[in-house]
PDB file of C-alpha atoms in Angstrom:
ATOM      1  CA  UNK X   1      57.142  84.392  60.216  1.00  0.00           C
ATOM      2  CA  UNK X   2      56.312  81.438  62.432  1.00  0.00           C
ATOM      3  CA  UNK X   3      59.085  79.452  60.780  1.00  0.00           C
ATOM      4  CA  UNK X   4      61.543  82.340  61.306  1.00  0.00           C
ATOM      5  CA  UNK X   5      60.608  82.562  64.989  1.00  0.00           C
ATOM      6  CA  UNK X   6      61.010  78.790  65.455  1.00  0.00           C
ATOM      7  CA  UNK X   7      64.337  78.740  63.615  1.00  0.00           C
ATOM      8  CA  UNK X   8      65.489  81.693  65.732  1.00  0.00           C
ATOM      9  CA  UNK X   9      64.536  79.872  68.924  1.00  0.00           C
ATOM     10  CA  UNK X  10      66.297  76.759  67.665  1.00  0.00           C
ATOM     11  CA  UNK X  11      69.514  78.633  66.883  1.00  0.00           C
ATOM     12  CA  UNK X  12      69.450  80.606  70.148  1.00  0.00           C
ATOM     13  CA  UNK X  13      68.766  77.508  72.262  1.00  0.00           C
ATOM     14  CA  UNK X  14      71.455  75.609  70.369  1.00  0.00           C
ATOM     15  CA  UNK X  15      73.952  78.346  71.174  1.00  0.00           C
ATOM     16  CA  UNK X  16      72.831  78.568  74.784  1.00  0.00           C
ATOM     17  CA  UNK X  17      72.898  74.793  75.262  1.00  0.00           C
ATOM     18  CA  UNK X  18      76.661  74.945  74.744  1.00  0.00           C
ATOM     19  CA  UNK X  19      77.037  77.319  77.682  1.00  0.00           C
ATOM     20  CA  UNK X  20      78.390  75.272  80.548  1.00  0.00           C
ATOM     21  CA  UNK X  21      76.453  77.249  83.142  1.00  0.00           C
ATOM     22  CA  UNK X  22      73.212  75.911  84.533  1.00  0.00           C
ATOM     23  CA  UNK X  23      71.115  76.263  87.648  1.00  0.00           C
ATOM     24  CA  UNK X  24      68.758  74.159  89.707  1.00  0.00           C
ATOM     25  CA  UNK X  25      65.830  76.056  88.211  1.00  0.00           C
ATOM     26  CA  UNK X  26      67.012  75.615  84.614  1.00  0.00           C
ATOM     27  CA  UNK X  27      69.337  72.645  84.115  1.00  0.00           C
ATOM     28  CA  UNK X  28      71.336  72.421  80.908  1.00  0.00           C
ATOM     29  CA  UNK X  29      69.478  69.346  79.652  1.00  0.00           C
ATOM     30  CA  UNK X  30      66.250  71.395  79.543  1.00  0.00           C
ATOM     31  CA  UNK X  31      67.823  73.824  77.080  1.00  0.00           C
ATOM     32  CA  UNK X  32      69.165  70.941  74.982  1.00  0.00           C
ATOM     33  CA  UNK X  33      65.794  69.165  74.878  1.00  0.00           C
ATOM     34  CA  UNK X  34      63.986  72.388  74.005  1.00  0.00           C
ATOM     35  CA  UNK X  35      66.532  72.979  71.238  1.00  0.00           C
ATOM     36  CA  UNK X  36      65.943  69.520  69.769  1.00  0.00           C
ATOM     37  CA  UNK X  37      62.164  69.651  69.998  1.00  0.00           C
ATOM     38  CA  UNK X  38      61.819  73.168  68.606  1.00  0.00           C
ATOM     39  CA  UNK X  39      64.245  72.209  65.837  1.00  0.00           C
ATOM     40  CA  UNK X  40      62.098  69.198  64.986  1.00  0.00           C
ATOM     41  CA  UNK X  41      58.978  71.357  64.822  1.00  0.00           C
ATOM     42  CA  UNK X  42      60.796  73.953  62.691  1.00  0.00           C
ATOM     43  CA  UNK X  43      62.004  71.276  60.256  1.00  0.00           C
ATOM     44  CA  UNK X  44      58.459  69.903  59.958  1.00  0.00           C
ATOM     45  CA  UNK X  45      57.180  73.403  59.145  1.00  0.00           C
ATOM     46  CA  UNK X  46      60.053  73.919  56.697  1.00  0.00           C
ATOM     47  CA  UNK X  47      59.068  70.730  54.863  1.00  0.00           C
ATOM     48  CA  UNK X  48      55.438  71.871  54.765  1.00  0.00           C
ATOM     49  CA  UNK X  49      56.493  75.347  53.573  1.00  0.00           C
ATOM     50  CA  UNK X  50      58.609  73.933  50.737  1.00  0.00           C
ATOM     51  CA  UNK X  51      55.976  71.371  49.737  1.00  0.00           C
ATOM     52  CA  UNK X  52      53.197  73.948  49.653  1.00  0.00           C
ATOM     53  CA  UNK X  53      55.336  76.323  47.591  1.00  0.00           C
ATOM     54  CA  UNK X  54      55.798  73.560  45.002  1.00  0.00           C
ATOM     55  CA  UNK X  55      52.173  72.375  45.063  1.00  0.00           C
ATOM     56  CA  UNK X  56      50.695  75.880  44.833  1.00  0.00           C
ATOM     57  CA  UNK X  57      50.459  76.905  41.185  1.00  0.00           C
ATOM     58  CA  UNK X  58      50.300  80.648  41.815  1.00  0.00           C
ATOM     59  CA  UNK X  59      54.015  80.885  40.984  1.00  0.00           C
ATOM     60  CA  UNK X  60      56.218  78.457  39.073  1.00  0.00           C
ATOM     61  CA  UNK X  61      58.338  76.638  41.670  1.00  0.00           C
ATOM     62  CA  UNK X  62      59.421  73.118  40.787  1.00  0.00           C
ATOM     63  CA  UNK X  63      60.368  70.367  43.236  1.00  0.00           C
ATOM     64  CA  UNK X  64      64.074  70.635  42.369  1.00  0.00           C
ATOM     65  CA  UNK X  65      64.006  74.339  43.242  1.00  0.00           C
ATOM     66  CA  UNK X  66      63.710  73.182  46.856  1.00  0.00           C
ATOM     67  CA  UNK X  67      67.183  71.590  46.678  1.00  0.00           C
ATOM     68  CA  UNK X  68      69.085  73.336  43.844  1.00  0.00           C
ATOM     69  CA  UNK X  69      69.643  77.036  44.582  1.00  0.00           C
ATOM     70  CA  UNK X  70      69.365  79.945  42.149  1.00  0.00           C
ATOM     71  CA  UNK X  71      67.875  77.914  39.272  1.00  0.00           C
ATOM     72  CA  UNK X  72      64.213  78.769  39.740  1.00  0.00           C
ATOM     73  CA  UNK X  73      62.233  80.948  37.366  1.00  0.00           C
ATOM     74  CA  UNK X  74      60.408  82.848  40.102  1.00  0.00           C
ATOM     75  CA  UNK X  75      62.572  85.368  42.016  1.00  0.00           C
ATOM     76  CA  UNK X  76      65.782  83.321  41.535  1.00  0.00           C
ATOM     77  CA  UNK X  77      67.869  85.247  44.105  1.00  0.00           C
ATOM     78  CA  UNK X  78      65.344  85.187  46.949  1.00  0.00           C
ATOM     79  CA  UNK X  79      64.110  81.680  46.170  1.00  0.00           C
ATOM     80  CA  UNK X  80      67.744  80.564  45.923  1.00  0.00           C
ATOM     81  CA  UNK X  81      68.456  81.929  49.386  1.00  0.00           C
ATOM     82  CA  UNK X  82      65.519  79.906  50.701  1.00  0.00           C
ATOM     83  CA  UNK X  83      66.919  76.859  48.950  1.00  0.00           C
ATOM     84  CA  UNK X  84      70.343  77.462  50.497  1.00  0.00           C
ATOM     85  CA  UNK X  85      68.680  77.794  53.892  1.00  0.00           C
ATOM     86  CA  UNK X  86      66.929  74.472  53.334  1.00  0.00           C
ATOM     87  CA  UNK X  87      70.161  72.802  52.237  1.00  0.00           C
ATOM     88  CA  UNK X  88      72.032  74.089  55.303  1.00  0.00           C
ATOM     89  CA  UNK X  89      69.220  72.937  57.574  1.00  0.00           C
ATOM     90  CA  UNK X  90      69.278  69.483  55.940  1.00  0.00           C
ATOM     91  CA  UNK X  91      73.029  69.265  56.634  1.00  0.00           C
ATOM     92  CA  UNK X  92      72.461  70.398  60.214  1.00  0.00           C
ATOM     93  CA  UNK X  93      69.694  67.835  60.784  1.00  0.00           C
ATOM     94  CA  UNK X  94      71.655  64.968  59.243  1.00  0.00           C
ATOM     95  CA  UNK X  95      74.750  65.720  61.304  1.00  0.00           C
ATOM     96  CA  UNK X  96      72.609  66.140  64.398  1.00  0.00           C
ATOM     97  CA  UNK X  97      71.066  62.713  63.861  1.00  0.00           C
ATOM     98  CA  UNK X  98      74.459  61.097  63.259  1.00  0.00           C
ATOM     99  CA  UNK X  99      76.463  63.048  65.826  1.00  0.00           C
ATOM    100  CA  UNK X 100      78.111  59.961  67.291  1.00  0.00           C
ATOM    101  CA  UNK X 101      79.712  59.144  63.927  1.00  0.00           C
ATOM    102  CA  UNK X 102      81.729  62.385  63.898  1.00  0.00           C
ATOM    103  CA  UNK X 103      84.549  63.705  66.001  1.00  0.00           C
ATOM    104  CA  UNK X 104      83.283  66.450  68.276  1.00  0.00           C
ATOM    105  CA  UNK X 105      85.101  69.258  66.466  1.00  0.00           C
ATOM    106  CA  UNK X 106      84.030  68.001  63.037  1.00  0.00           C
ATOM    107  CA  UNK X 107      80.421  67.708  64.123  1.00  0.00           C
ATOM    108  CA  UNK X 108      80.482  71.171  65.669  1.00  0.00           C
ATOM    109  CA  UNK X 109      82.028  72.743  62.552  1.00  0.00           C
ATOM    110  CA  UNK X 110      79.395  71.156  60.301  1.00  0.00           C
ATOM    111  CA  UNK X 111      76.581  71.922  62.735  1.00  0.00           C
ATOM    112  CA  UNK X 112      77.554  75.599  62.664  1.00  0.00           C
ATOM    113  CA  UNK X 113      76.091  75.756  59.143  1.00  0.00           C
ATOM    114  CA  UNK X 114      72.810  76.281  60.961  1.00  0.00           C
ATOM    115  CA  UNK X 115      73.846  79.938  61.333  1.00  0.00           C
ATOM    116  CA  UNK X 116      74.155  80.164  57.555  1.00  0.00           C
ATOM    117  CA  UNK X 117      70.790  78.459  57.142  1.00  0.00           C
ATOM    118  CA  UNK X 118      69.148  80.816  59.591  1.00  0.00           C
ATOM    119  CA  UNK X 119      70.677  83.882  57.917  1.00  0.00           C
ATOM    120  CA  UNK X 120      69.764  82.710  54.408  1.00  0.00           C
ATOM    121  CA  UNK X 121      66.228  81.968  55.604  1.00  0.00           C
ATOM    122  CA  UNK X 122      65.950  85.419  57.142  1.00  0.00           C
ATOM    123  CA  UNK X 123      67.083  87.029  53.873  1.00  0.00           C
ATOM    124  CA  UNK X 124      64.753  84.745  51.872  1.00  0.00           C
ATOM    125  CA  UNK X 125      61.766  85.795  53.949  1.00  0.00           C
ATOM    126  CA  UNK X 126      62.636  89.458  53.723  1.00  0.00           C
ATOM    127  CA  UNK X 127      63.116  89.330  49.963  1.00  0.00           C
ATOM    128  CA  UNK X 128      60.221  87.133  48.922  1.00  0.00           C
ATOM    129  CA  UNK X 129      57.789  87.271  51.845  1.00  0.00           C
ATOM    130  CA  UNK X 130      54.412  88.832  51.106  1.00  0.00           C
ATOM    131  CA  UNK X 131      54.332  90.755  54.404  1.00  0.00           C
ATOM    132  CA  UNK X 132      58.068  91.330  54.763  1.00  0.00           C
ATOM    133  CA  UNK X 133      57.843  95.125  54.482  1.00  0.00           C
ATOM    134  CA  UNK X 134      55.007  95.484  56.992  1.00  0.00           C
ATOM    135  CA  UNK X 135      55.973  97.164  60.269  1.00  0.00           C
ATOM    136  CA  UNK X 136      55.078  94.138  62.391  1.00  0.00           C
ATOM    137  CA  UNK X 137      57.084  91.831  60.121  1.00  0.00           C
ATOM    138  CA  UNK X 138      60.159  94.042  60.227  1.00  0.00           C
ATOM    139  CA  UNK X 139      59.814  94.231  64.027  1.00  0.00           C
ATOM    140  CA  UNK X 140      59.659  90.433  64.324  1.00  0.00           C
ATOM    141  CA  UNK X 141      62.700  90.072  62.038  1.00  0.00           C
ATOM    142  CA  UNK X 142      64.694  92.639  64.037  1.00  0.00           C
ATOM    143  CA  UNK X 143      63.693  90.897  67.272  1.00  0.00           C
ATOM    144  CA  UNK X 144      64.843  87.546  65.833  1.00  0.00           C
ATOM    145  CA  UNK X 145      68.207  89.022  64.866  1.00  0.00           C
ATOM    146  CA  UNK X 146      68.481  90.491  68.358  1.00  0.00           C
ATOM    147  CA  UNK X 147      67.767  87.134  70.015  1.00  0.00           C
ATOM    148  CA  UNK X 148      70.441  85.349  67.978  1.00  0.00           C
ATOM    149  CA  UNK X 149      73.001  88.127  68.546  1.00  0.00           C
ATOM    150  CA  UNK X 150      72.210  88.136  72.277  1.00  0.00           C
ATOM    151  CA  UNK X 151      72.663  84.348  72.535  1.00  0.00           C
ATOM    152  CA  UNK X 152      76.008  84.534  70.693  1.00  0.00           C
ATOM    153  CA  UNK X 153      77.179  87.352  72.991  1.00  0.00           C
ATOM    154  CA  UNK X 154      76.194  85.293  76.053  1.00  0.00           C
ATOM    155  CA  UNK X 155      78.063  82.302  74.628  1.00  0.00           C
ATOM    156  CA  UNK X 156      81.182  84.300  73.847  1.00  0.00           C
ATOM    157  CA  UNK X 157      81.062  85.764  77.336  1.00  0.00           C
ATOM    158  CA  UNK X 158      81.351  82.299  78.893  1.00  0.00           C
ATOM    159  CA  UNK X 159      84.571  81.261  77.147  1.00  0.00           C
ATOM    160  CA  UNK X 160      86.890  82.742  79.782  1.00  0.00           C
ATOM    161  CA  UNK X 161      85.022  81.105  82.657  1.00  0.00           C
ATOM    162  CA  UNK X 162      84.976  77.742  80.870  1.00  0.00           C
ATOM    163  CA  UNK X 163      88.723  77.859  80.251  1.00  0.00           C
ATOM    164  CA  UNK X 164      89.408  78.618  83.930  1.00  0.00           C
ATOM    165  CA  UNK X 165      87.133  75.796  85.083  1.00  0.00           C
ATOM    166  CA  UNK X 166      88.666  73.390  82.578  1.00  0.00           C
ATOM    167  CA  UNK X 167      92.197  74.153  83.786  1.00  0.00           C
ATOM    168  CA  UNK X 168      91.225  73.340  87.372  1.00  0.00           C
ATOM    169  CA  UNK X 169      89.272  70.168  86.608  1.00  0.00           C
ATOM    170  CA  UNK X 170      90.922  66.709  86.568  1.00  0.00           C
ATOM    171  CA  UNK X 171      89.902  66.194  82.929  1.00  0.00           C
ATOM    172  CA  UNK X 172      91.337  69.593  82.003  1.00  0.00           C
ATOM    173  CA  UNK X 173      94.626  68.796  83.748  1.00  0.00           C
ATOM    174  CA  UNK X 174      94.895  65.485  81.876  1.00  0.00           C
ATOM    175  CA  UNK X 175      94.142  67.242  78.586  1.00  0.00           C
ATOM    176  CA  UNK X 176      96.800  69.889  79.266  1.00  0.00           C
ATOM    177  CA  UNK X 177      99.382  67.191  80.094  1.00  0.00           C
ATOM    178  CA  UNK X 178      98.499  65.291  76.913  1.00  0.00           C
ATOM    179  CA  UNK X 179      98.798  68.482  74.846  1.00  0.00           C
ATOM    180  CA  UNK X 180     102.204  69.259  76.397  1.00  0.00           C
ATOM    181  CA  UNK X 181     103.371  65.707  75.623  1.00  0.00           C
ATOM    182  CA  UNK X 182     102.233  66.015  72.006  1.00  0.00           C
ATOM    183  CA  UNK X 183     104.068  69.328  71.652  1.00  0.00           C
ATOM    184  CA  UNK X 184     107.385  67.658  72.574  1.00  0.00           C
TER     185      UNK X 184
END
């Protein structure tokens, strides 16, 4: 559950860090730094979670089950979803670390796999978690879904404002002129 909460915070802060709005009390760089640091902590806990699942001999989970989905002997569907989540998070981390090597749109498209990783991790926890059917656990999961949905709604709500600001900025005017020239 701690990992789910951290991943939820990471996804929500990642979404909110793309919102162009900021204030003196909460500048945009604060959200971005929180996103990176919480993501780092979540990845460290994910590594520990996967390693402990392999080391613990209570169930038969092999080291390759951490990377190759749906091949494990123990709960192949739910374990496979956890593996997919791990794979998506690995892709997200690697592209985050090498962001400057990608075009902005390419990086963003690849980085969006974090949503898939978060969703697969949520499903993994619900399907295989020992406390997943407990009232408190369901409440935390519903709250996590609510936080991510709320952050996406906030982000989608800023698109119109961003487009208007971009049209009136010097960089936006240059971009529009360049796009018109390309269209000819």
